[in-house]
PDB file of C-alpha atoms in Angstrom:
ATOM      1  CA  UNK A   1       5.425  40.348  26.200  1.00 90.00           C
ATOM      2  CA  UNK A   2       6.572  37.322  28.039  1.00 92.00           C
ATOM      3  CA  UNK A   3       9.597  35.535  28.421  1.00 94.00           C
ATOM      4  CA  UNK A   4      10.480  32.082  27.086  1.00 94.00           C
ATOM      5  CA  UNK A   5      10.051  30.489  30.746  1.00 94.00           C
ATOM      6  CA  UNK A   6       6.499  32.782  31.067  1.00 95.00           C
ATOM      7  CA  UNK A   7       5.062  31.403  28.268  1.00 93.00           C
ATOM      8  CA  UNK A   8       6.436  28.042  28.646  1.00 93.00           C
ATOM      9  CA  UNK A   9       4.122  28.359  32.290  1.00 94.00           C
ATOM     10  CA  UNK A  10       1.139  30.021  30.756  1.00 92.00           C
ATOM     11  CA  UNK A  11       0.910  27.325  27.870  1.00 90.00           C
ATOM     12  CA  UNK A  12       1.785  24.396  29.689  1.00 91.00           C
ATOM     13  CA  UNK A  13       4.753  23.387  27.184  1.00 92.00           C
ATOM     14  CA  UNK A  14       8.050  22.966  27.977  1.00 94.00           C
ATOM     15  CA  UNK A  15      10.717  25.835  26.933  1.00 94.00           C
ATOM     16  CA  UNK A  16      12.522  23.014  24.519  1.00 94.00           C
ATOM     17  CA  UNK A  17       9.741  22.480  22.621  1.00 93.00           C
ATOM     18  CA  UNK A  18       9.236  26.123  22.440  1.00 94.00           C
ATOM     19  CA  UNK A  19      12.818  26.543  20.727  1.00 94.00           C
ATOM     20  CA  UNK A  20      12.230  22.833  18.766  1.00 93.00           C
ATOM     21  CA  UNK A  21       9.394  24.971  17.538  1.00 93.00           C
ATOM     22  CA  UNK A  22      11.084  27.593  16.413  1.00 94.00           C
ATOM     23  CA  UNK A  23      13.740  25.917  14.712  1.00 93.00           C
ATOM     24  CA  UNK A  24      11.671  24.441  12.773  1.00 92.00           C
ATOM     25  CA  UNK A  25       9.270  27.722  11.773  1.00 92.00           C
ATOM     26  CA  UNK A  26       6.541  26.735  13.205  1.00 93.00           C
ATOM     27  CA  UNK A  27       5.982  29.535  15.983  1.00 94.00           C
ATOM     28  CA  UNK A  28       8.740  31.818  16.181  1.00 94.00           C
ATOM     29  CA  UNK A  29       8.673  34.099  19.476  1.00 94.00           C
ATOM     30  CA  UNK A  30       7.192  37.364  18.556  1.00 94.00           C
ATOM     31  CA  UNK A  31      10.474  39.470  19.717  1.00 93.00           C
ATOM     32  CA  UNK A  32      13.977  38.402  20.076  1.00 93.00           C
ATOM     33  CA  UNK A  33      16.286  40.707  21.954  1.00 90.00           C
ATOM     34  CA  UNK A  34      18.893  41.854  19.529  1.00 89.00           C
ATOM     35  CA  UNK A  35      21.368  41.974  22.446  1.00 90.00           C
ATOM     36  CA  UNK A  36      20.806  38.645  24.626  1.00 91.00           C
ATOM     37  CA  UNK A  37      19.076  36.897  22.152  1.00 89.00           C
ATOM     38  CA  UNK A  38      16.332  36.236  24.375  1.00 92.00           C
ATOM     39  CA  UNK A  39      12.884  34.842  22.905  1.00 93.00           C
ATOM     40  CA  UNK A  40       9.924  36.622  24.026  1.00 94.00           C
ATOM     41  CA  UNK A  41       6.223  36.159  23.099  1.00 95.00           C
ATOM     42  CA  UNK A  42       3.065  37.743  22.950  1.00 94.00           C
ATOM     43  CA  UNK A  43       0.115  36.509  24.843  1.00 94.00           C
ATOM     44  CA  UNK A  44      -1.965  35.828  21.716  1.00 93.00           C
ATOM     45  CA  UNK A  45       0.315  33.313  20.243  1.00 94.00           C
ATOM     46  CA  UNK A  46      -1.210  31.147  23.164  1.00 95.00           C
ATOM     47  CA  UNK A  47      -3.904  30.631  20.954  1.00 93.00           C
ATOM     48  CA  UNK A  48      -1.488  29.108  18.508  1.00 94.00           C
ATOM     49  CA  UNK A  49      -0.235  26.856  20.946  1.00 93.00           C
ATOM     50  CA  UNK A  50      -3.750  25.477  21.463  1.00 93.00           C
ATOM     51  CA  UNK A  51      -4.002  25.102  17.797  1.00 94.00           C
ATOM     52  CA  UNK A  52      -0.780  22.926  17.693  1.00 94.00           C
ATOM     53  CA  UNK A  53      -2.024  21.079  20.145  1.00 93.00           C
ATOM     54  CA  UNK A  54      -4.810  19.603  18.900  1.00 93.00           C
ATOM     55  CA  UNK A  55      -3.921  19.630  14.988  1.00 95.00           C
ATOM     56  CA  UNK A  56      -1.075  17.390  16.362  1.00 93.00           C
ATOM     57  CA  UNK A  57      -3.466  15.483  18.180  1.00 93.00           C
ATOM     58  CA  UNK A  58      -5.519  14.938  15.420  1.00 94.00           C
ATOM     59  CA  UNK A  59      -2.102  13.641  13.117  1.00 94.00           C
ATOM     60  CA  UNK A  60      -2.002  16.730  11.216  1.00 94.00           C
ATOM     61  CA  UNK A  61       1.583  16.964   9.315  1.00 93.00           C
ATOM     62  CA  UNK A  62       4.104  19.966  10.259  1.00 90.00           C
ATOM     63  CA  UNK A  63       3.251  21.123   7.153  1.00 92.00           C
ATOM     64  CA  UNK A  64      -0.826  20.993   7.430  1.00 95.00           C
ATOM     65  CA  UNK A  65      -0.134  22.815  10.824  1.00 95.00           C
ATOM     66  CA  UNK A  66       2.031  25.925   9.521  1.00 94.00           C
ATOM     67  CA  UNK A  67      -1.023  26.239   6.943  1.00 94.00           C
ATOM     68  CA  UNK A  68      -3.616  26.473   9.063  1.00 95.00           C
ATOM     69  CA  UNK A  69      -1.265  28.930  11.385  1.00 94.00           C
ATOM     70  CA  UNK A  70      -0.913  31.351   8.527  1.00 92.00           C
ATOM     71  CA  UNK A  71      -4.390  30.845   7.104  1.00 93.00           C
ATOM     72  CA  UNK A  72      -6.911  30.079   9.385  1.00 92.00           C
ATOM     73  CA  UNK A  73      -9.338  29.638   6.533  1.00 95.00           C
ATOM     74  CA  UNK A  74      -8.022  26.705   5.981  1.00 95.00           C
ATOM     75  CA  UNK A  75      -8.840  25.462   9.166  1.00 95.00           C
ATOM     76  CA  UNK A  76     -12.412  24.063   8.625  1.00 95.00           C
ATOM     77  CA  UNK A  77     -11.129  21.795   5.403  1.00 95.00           C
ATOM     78  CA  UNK A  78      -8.145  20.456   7.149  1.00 96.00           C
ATOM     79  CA  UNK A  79     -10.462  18.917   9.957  1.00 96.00           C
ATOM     80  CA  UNK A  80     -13.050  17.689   7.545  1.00 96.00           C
ATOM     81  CA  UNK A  81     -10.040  15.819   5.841  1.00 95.00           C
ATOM     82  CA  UNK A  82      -8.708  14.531   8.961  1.00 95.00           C
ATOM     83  CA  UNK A  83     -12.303  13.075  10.200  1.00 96.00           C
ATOM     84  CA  UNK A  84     -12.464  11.342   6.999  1.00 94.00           C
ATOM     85  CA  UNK A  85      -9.226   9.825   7.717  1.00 94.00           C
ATOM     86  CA  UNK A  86     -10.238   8.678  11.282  1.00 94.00           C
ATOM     87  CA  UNK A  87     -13.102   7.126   9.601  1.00 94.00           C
ATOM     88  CA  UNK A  88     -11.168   5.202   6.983  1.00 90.00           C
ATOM     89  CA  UNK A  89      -8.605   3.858   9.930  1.00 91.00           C
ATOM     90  CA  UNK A  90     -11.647   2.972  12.013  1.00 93.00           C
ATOM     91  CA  UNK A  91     -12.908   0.802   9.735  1.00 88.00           C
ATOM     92  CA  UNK A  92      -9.243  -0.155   8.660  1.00 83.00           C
ATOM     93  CA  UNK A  93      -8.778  -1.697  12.411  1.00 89.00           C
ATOM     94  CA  UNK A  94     -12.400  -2.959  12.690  1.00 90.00           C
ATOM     95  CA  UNK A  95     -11.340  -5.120   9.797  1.00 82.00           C
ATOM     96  CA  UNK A  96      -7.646  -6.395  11.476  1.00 82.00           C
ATOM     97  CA  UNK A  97      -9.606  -6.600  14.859  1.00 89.00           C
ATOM     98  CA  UNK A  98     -12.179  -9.015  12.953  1.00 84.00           C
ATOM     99  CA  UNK A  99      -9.079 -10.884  11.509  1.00 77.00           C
ATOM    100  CA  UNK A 100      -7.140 -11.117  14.759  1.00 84.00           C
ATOM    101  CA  UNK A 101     -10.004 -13.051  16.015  1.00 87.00           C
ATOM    102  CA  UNK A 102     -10.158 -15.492  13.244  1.00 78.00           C
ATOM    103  CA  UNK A 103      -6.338 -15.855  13.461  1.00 77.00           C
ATOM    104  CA  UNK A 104      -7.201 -16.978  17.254  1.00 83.00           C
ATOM    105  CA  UNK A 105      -9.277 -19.019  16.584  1.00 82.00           C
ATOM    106  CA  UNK A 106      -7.221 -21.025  13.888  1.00 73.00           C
ATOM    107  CA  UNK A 107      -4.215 -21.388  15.758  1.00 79.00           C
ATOM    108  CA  UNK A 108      -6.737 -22.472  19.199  1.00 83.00           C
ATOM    109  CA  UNK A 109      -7.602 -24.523  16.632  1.00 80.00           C
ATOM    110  CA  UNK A 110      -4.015 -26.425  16.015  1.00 77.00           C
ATOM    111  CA  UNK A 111      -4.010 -24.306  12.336  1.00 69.00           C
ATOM    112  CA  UNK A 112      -1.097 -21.986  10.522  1.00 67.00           C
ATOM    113  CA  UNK A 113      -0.934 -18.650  11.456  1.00 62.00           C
ATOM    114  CA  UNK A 114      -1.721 -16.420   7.813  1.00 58.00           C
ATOM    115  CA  UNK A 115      -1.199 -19.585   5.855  1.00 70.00           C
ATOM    116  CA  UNK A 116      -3.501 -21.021   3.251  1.00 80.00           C
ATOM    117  CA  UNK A 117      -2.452 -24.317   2.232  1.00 78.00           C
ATOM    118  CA  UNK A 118      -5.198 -25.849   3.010  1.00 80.00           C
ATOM    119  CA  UNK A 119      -6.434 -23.966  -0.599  1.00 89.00           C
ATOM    120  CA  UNK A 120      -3.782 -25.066  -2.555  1.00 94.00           C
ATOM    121  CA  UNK A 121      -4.759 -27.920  -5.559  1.00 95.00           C
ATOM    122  CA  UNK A 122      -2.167 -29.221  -7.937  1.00 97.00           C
ATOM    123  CA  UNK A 123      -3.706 -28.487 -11.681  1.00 97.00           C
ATOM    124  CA  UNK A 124      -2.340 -28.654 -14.995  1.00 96.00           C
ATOM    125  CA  UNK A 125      -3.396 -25.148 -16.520  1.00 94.00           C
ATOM    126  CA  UNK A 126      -3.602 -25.179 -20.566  1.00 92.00           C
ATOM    127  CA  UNK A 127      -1.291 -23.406 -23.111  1.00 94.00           C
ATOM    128  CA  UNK A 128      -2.413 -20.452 -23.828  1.00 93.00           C
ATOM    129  CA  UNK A 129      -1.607 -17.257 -26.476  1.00 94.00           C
ATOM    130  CA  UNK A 130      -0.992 -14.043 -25.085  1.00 96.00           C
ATOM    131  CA  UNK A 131      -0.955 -10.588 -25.962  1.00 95.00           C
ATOM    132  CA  UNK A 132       1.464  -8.817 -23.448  1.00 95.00           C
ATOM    133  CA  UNK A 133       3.530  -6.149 -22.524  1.00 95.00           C
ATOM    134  CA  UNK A 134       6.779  -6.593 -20.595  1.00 95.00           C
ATOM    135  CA  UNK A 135       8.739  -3.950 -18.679  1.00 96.00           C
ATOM    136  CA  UNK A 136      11.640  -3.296 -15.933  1.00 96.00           C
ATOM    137  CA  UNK A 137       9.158  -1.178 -13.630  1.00 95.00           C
ATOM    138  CA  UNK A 138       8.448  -0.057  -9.758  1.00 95.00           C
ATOM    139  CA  UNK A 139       5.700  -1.719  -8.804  1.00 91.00           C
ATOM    140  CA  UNK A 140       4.122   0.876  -7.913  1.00 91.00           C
ATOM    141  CA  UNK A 141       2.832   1.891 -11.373  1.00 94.00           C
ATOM    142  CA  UNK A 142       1.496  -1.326 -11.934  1.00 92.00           C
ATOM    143  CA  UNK A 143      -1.769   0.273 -13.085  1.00 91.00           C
ATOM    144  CA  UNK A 144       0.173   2.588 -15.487  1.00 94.00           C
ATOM    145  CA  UNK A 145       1.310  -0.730 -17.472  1.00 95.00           C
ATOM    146  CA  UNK A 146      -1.988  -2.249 -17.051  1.00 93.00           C
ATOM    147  CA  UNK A 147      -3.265   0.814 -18.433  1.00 94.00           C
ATOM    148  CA  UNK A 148      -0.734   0.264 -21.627  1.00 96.00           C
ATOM    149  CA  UNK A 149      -1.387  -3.352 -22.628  1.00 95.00           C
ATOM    150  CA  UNK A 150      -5.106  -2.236 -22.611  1.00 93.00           C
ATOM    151  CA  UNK A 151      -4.579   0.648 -25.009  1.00 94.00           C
ATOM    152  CA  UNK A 152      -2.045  -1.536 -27.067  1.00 93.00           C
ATOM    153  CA  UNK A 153      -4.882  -3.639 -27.144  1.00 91.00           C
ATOM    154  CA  UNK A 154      -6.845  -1.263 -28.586  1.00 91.00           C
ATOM    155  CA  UNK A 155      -4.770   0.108 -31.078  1.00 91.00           C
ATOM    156  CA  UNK A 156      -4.371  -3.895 -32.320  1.00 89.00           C
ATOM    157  CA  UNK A 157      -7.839  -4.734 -32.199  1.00 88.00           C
ATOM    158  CA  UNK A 158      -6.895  -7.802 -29.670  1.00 87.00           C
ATOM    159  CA  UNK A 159     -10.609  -8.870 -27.706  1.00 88.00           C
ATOM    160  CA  UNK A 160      -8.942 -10.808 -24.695  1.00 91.00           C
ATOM    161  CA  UNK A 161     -10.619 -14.417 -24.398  1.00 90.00           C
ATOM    162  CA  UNK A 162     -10.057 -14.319 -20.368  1.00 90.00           C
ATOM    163  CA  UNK A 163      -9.234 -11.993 -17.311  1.00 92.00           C
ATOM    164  CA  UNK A 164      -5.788 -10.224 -17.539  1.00 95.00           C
ATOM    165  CA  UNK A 165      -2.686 -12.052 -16.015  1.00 95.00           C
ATOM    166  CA  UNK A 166       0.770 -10.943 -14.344  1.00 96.00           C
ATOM    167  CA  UNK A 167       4.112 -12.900 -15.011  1.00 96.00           C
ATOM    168  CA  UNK A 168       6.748 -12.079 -12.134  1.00 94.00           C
ATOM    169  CA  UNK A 169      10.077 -12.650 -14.254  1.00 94.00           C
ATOM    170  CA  UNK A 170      12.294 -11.352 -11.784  1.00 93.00           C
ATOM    171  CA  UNK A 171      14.488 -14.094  -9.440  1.00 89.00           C
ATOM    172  CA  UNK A 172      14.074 -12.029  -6.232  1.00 89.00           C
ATOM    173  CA  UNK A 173      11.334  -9.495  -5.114  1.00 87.00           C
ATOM    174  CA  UNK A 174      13.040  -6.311  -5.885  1.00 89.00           C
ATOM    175  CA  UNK A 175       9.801  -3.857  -5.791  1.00 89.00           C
ATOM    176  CA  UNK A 176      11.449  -1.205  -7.542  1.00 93.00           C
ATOM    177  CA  UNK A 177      12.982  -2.959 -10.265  1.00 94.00           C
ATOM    178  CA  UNK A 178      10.790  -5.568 -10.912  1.00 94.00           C
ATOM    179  CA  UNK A 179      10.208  -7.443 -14.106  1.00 96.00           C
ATOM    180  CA  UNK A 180       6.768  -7.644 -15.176  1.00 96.00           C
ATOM    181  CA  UNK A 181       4.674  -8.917 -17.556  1.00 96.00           C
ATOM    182  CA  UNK A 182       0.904  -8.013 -17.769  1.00 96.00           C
ATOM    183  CA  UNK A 183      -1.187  -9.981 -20.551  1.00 96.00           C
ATOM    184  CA  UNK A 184      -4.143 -11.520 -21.588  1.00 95.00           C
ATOM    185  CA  UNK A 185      -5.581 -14.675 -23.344  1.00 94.00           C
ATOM    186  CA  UNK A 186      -6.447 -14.305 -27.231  1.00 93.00           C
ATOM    187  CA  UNK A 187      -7.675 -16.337 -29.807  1.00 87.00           C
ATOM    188  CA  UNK A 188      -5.400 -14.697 -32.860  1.00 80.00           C
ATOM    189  CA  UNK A 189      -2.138 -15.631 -33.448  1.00 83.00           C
ATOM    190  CA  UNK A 190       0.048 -13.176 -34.765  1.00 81.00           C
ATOM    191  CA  UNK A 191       3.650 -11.767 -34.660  1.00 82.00           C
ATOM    192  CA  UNK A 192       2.558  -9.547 -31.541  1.00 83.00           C
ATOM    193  CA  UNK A 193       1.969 -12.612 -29.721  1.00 89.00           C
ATOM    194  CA  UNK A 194       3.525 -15.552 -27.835  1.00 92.00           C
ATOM    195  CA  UNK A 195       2.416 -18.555 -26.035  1.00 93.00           C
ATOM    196  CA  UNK A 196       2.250 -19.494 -22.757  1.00 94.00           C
ATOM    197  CA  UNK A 197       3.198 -23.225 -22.478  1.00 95.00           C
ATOM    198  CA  UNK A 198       0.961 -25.731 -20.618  1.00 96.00           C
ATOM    199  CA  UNK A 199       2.072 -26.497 -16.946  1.00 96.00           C
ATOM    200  CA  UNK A 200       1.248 -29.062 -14.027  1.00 97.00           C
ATOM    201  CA  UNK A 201       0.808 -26.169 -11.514  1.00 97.00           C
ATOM    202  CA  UNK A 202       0.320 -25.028  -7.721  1.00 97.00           C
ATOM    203  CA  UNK A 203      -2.556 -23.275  -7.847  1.00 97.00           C
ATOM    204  CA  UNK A 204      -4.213 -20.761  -5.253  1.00 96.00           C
ATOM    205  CA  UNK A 205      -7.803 -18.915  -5.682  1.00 95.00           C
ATOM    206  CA  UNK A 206      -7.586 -16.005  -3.221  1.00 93.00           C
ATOM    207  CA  UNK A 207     -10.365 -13.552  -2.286  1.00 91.00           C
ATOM    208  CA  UNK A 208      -9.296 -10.603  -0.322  1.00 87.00           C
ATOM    209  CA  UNK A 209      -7.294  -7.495   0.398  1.00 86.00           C
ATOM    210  CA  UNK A 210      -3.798  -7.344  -1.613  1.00 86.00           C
ATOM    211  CA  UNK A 211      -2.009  -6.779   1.248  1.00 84.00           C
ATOM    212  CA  UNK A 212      -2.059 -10.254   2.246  1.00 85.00           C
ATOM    213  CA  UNK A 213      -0.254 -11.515  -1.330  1.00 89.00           C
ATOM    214  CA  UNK A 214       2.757 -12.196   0.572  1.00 88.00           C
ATOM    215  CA  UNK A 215       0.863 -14.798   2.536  1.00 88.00           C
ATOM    216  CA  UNK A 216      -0.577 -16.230  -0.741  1.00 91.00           C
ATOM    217  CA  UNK A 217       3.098 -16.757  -2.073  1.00 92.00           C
ATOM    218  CA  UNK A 218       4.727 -18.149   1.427  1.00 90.00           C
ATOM    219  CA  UNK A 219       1.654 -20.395   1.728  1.00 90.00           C
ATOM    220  CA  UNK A 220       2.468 -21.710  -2.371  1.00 93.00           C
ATOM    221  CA  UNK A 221       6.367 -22.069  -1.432  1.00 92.00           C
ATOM    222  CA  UNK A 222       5.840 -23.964   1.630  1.00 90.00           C
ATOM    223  CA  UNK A 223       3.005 -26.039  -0.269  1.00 92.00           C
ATOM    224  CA  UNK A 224       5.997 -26.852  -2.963  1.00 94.00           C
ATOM    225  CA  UNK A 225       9.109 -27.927  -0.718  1.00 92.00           C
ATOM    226  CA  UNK A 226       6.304 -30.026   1.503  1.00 91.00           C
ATOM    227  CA  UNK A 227       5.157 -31.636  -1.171  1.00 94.00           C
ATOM    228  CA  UNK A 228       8.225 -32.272  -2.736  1.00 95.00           C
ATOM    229  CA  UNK A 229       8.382 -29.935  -6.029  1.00 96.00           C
ATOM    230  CA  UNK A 230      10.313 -26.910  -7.549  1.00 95.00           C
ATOM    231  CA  UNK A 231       9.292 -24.139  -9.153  1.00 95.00           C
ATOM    232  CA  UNK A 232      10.472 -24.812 -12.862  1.00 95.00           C
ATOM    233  CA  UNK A 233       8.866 -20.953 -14.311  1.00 95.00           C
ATOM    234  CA  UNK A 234       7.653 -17.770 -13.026  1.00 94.00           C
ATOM    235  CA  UNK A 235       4.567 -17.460 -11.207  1.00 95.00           C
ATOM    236  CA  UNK A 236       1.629 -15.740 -12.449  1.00 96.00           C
ATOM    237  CA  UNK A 237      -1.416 -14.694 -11.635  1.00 95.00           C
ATOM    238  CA  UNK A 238      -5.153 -13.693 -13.034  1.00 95.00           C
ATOM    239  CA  UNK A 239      -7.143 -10.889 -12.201  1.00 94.00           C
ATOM    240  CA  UNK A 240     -11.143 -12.019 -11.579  1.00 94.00           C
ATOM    241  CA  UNK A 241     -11.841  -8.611 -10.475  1.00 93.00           C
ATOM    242  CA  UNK A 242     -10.922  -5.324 -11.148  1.00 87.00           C
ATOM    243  CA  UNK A 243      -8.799  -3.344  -8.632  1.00 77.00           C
ATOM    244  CA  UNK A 244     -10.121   0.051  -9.790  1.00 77.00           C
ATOM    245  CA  UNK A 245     -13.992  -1.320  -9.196  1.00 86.00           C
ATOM    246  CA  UNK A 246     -13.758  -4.482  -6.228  1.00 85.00           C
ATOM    247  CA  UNK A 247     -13.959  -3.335  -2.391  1.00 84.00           C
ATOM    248  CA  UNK A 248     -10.016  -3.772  -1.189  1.00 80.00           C
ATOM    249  CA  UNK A 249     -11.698  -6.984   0.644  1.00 82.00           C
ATOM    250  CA  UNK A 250     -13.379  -8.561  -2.776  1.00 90.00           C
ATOM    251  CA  UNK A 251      -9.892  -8.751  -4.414  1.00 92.00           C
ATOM    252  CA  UNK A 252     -10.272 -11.906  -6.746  1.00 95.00           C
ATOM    253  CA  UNK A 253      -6.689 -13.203  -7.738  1.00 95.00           C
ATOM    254  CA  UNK A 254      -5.648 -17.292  -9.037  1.00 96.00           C
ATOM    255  CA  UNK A 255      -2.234 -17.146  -8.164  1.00 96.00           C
ATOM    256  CA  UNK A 256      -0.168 -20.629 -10.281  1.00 97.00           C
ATOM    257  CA  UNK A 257       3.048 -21.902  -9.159  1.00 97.00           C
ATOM    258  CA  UNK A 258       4.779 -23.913 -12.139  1.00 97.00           C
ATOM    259  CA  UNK A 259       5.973 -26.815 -10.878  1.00 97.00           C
ATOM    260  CA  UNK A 260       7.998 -30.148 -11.439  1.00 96.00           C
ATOM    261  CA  UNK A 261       8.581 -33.113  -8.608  1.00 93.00           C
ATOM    262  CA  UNK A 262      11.945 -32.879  -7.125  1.00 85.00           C
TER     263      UNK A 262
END
């Protein structure tokens, strides 16, 4: 057996993160003295040390870690996963590394940083009818209410007349309580519909990764108080692609500001 300090030596780790370790239940000495309360280990738990070591390295969670320590059977699918995951972020930061150099190259250019203004046309888009659903949601199960208005859709017998549409209702972005409408052009008119009046409109066509919406909406705010206008409704947008079948890059959203000179 070897002391704390011993093993700390033999496994090149310092005796903190030893005890951190323990705390925690990931490797607990092998012995503790009863009387002195002193931590002792065995010499094969310097294999586990090694394991640590490069399951950390390879940004396994604390969790993924104690599995692997008390089944090493699950060793062999834990790396598999994580060389999947190095392979997604690879390509995640060949992507920002390719958009990094664009963003040079506008702003060497005298351009706005992340801005798209330069894509913004005033329109008047038509009134339209809409068969909708509207809830107080998290954003985050955005598809979930998608995936309603398309089976209240089916239930009704509604065949859409263009791509499906958000309304943002909410005043302020409040991600977790957020006021959303999801809908989609129709033909009938009944009782289970409404209509969406005709506006003179900002209007943005954006292809690309959803993460950048927040650009799309600065880029349509600054447009307005340049230009003189206020926003007079809520935004909304339509969906030219689908999310579940479109490459994160070949996102296809028209984003419309409603809007009114000042």
């Amino acid at each position: 057996m070897l002391t704390i300090n011993q093993f700390s030596k033999a496994a090149q780790i310092p005796a903190k993160t030893l005890r951190y370790y323990d705390e925690i239940g990931l490797l607990k000495p092998a012995k503790i003295d009863a009387v002195n309360n002193y931590r002792y280990y065995s010499v094969q738990q310097l294999a586990d040390v090694i394991t640590i070591h490069y399951l950390k390295k390879y940004d396994s969670s604390l969790a993924e870690i104690q599995q692997v320590l008390k089944d090493e059977s699950f060793l062999p699918t834990l790396l598999n996963q994580k060389q999947h995951e190095m392979i997604g972020k690879a390509k995640h930061y060949q992507k920002l590394q390719e958009e990094i150099a664009t963003d040079i190259t506008v702003l060497a250019e005298g351009g706005d940083f992340m801005l798209y203004k330069d894509q913004i046309k005033l329109v008047n888009s038509p009134a339209q009818h809409l068969f909708s659903v509207r809830e107080t949601i998290n954003i985050k199960n955005f598809g979930q209410l998608m995936e309603k208005l398309f089976s209240e859709m089916k239930i009704a017998e509604i065949q859409p007349m263009g791509a499906p549409m958000a309304i943002y209702h909410s005043d302020e972005y409040t991600p977790e309580n957020y006021d959303l409408e999801l809908a989609v052009p129709i033909q009938e008119v009944n009782k289970s519909t409404r209509e969406l009046p005709a506006y003179q409109a900002a209007k943005l066509a954006f292809k690309g990764n959803y993460q950048e919406m927040p650009a799309v909406y600065a880029s349509l705010s600054q447009w307005i108080a340049e230009n003189n206008y206020q926003l007079i409704d809520s935004p909304f947008e339509y969906y030219e692609t689908d999310p579940s079948e479109a490459a994160p890059d070949e996102n296809e959203v028209i984003v419309y500001f409603p809007v009114v000179r000042s």
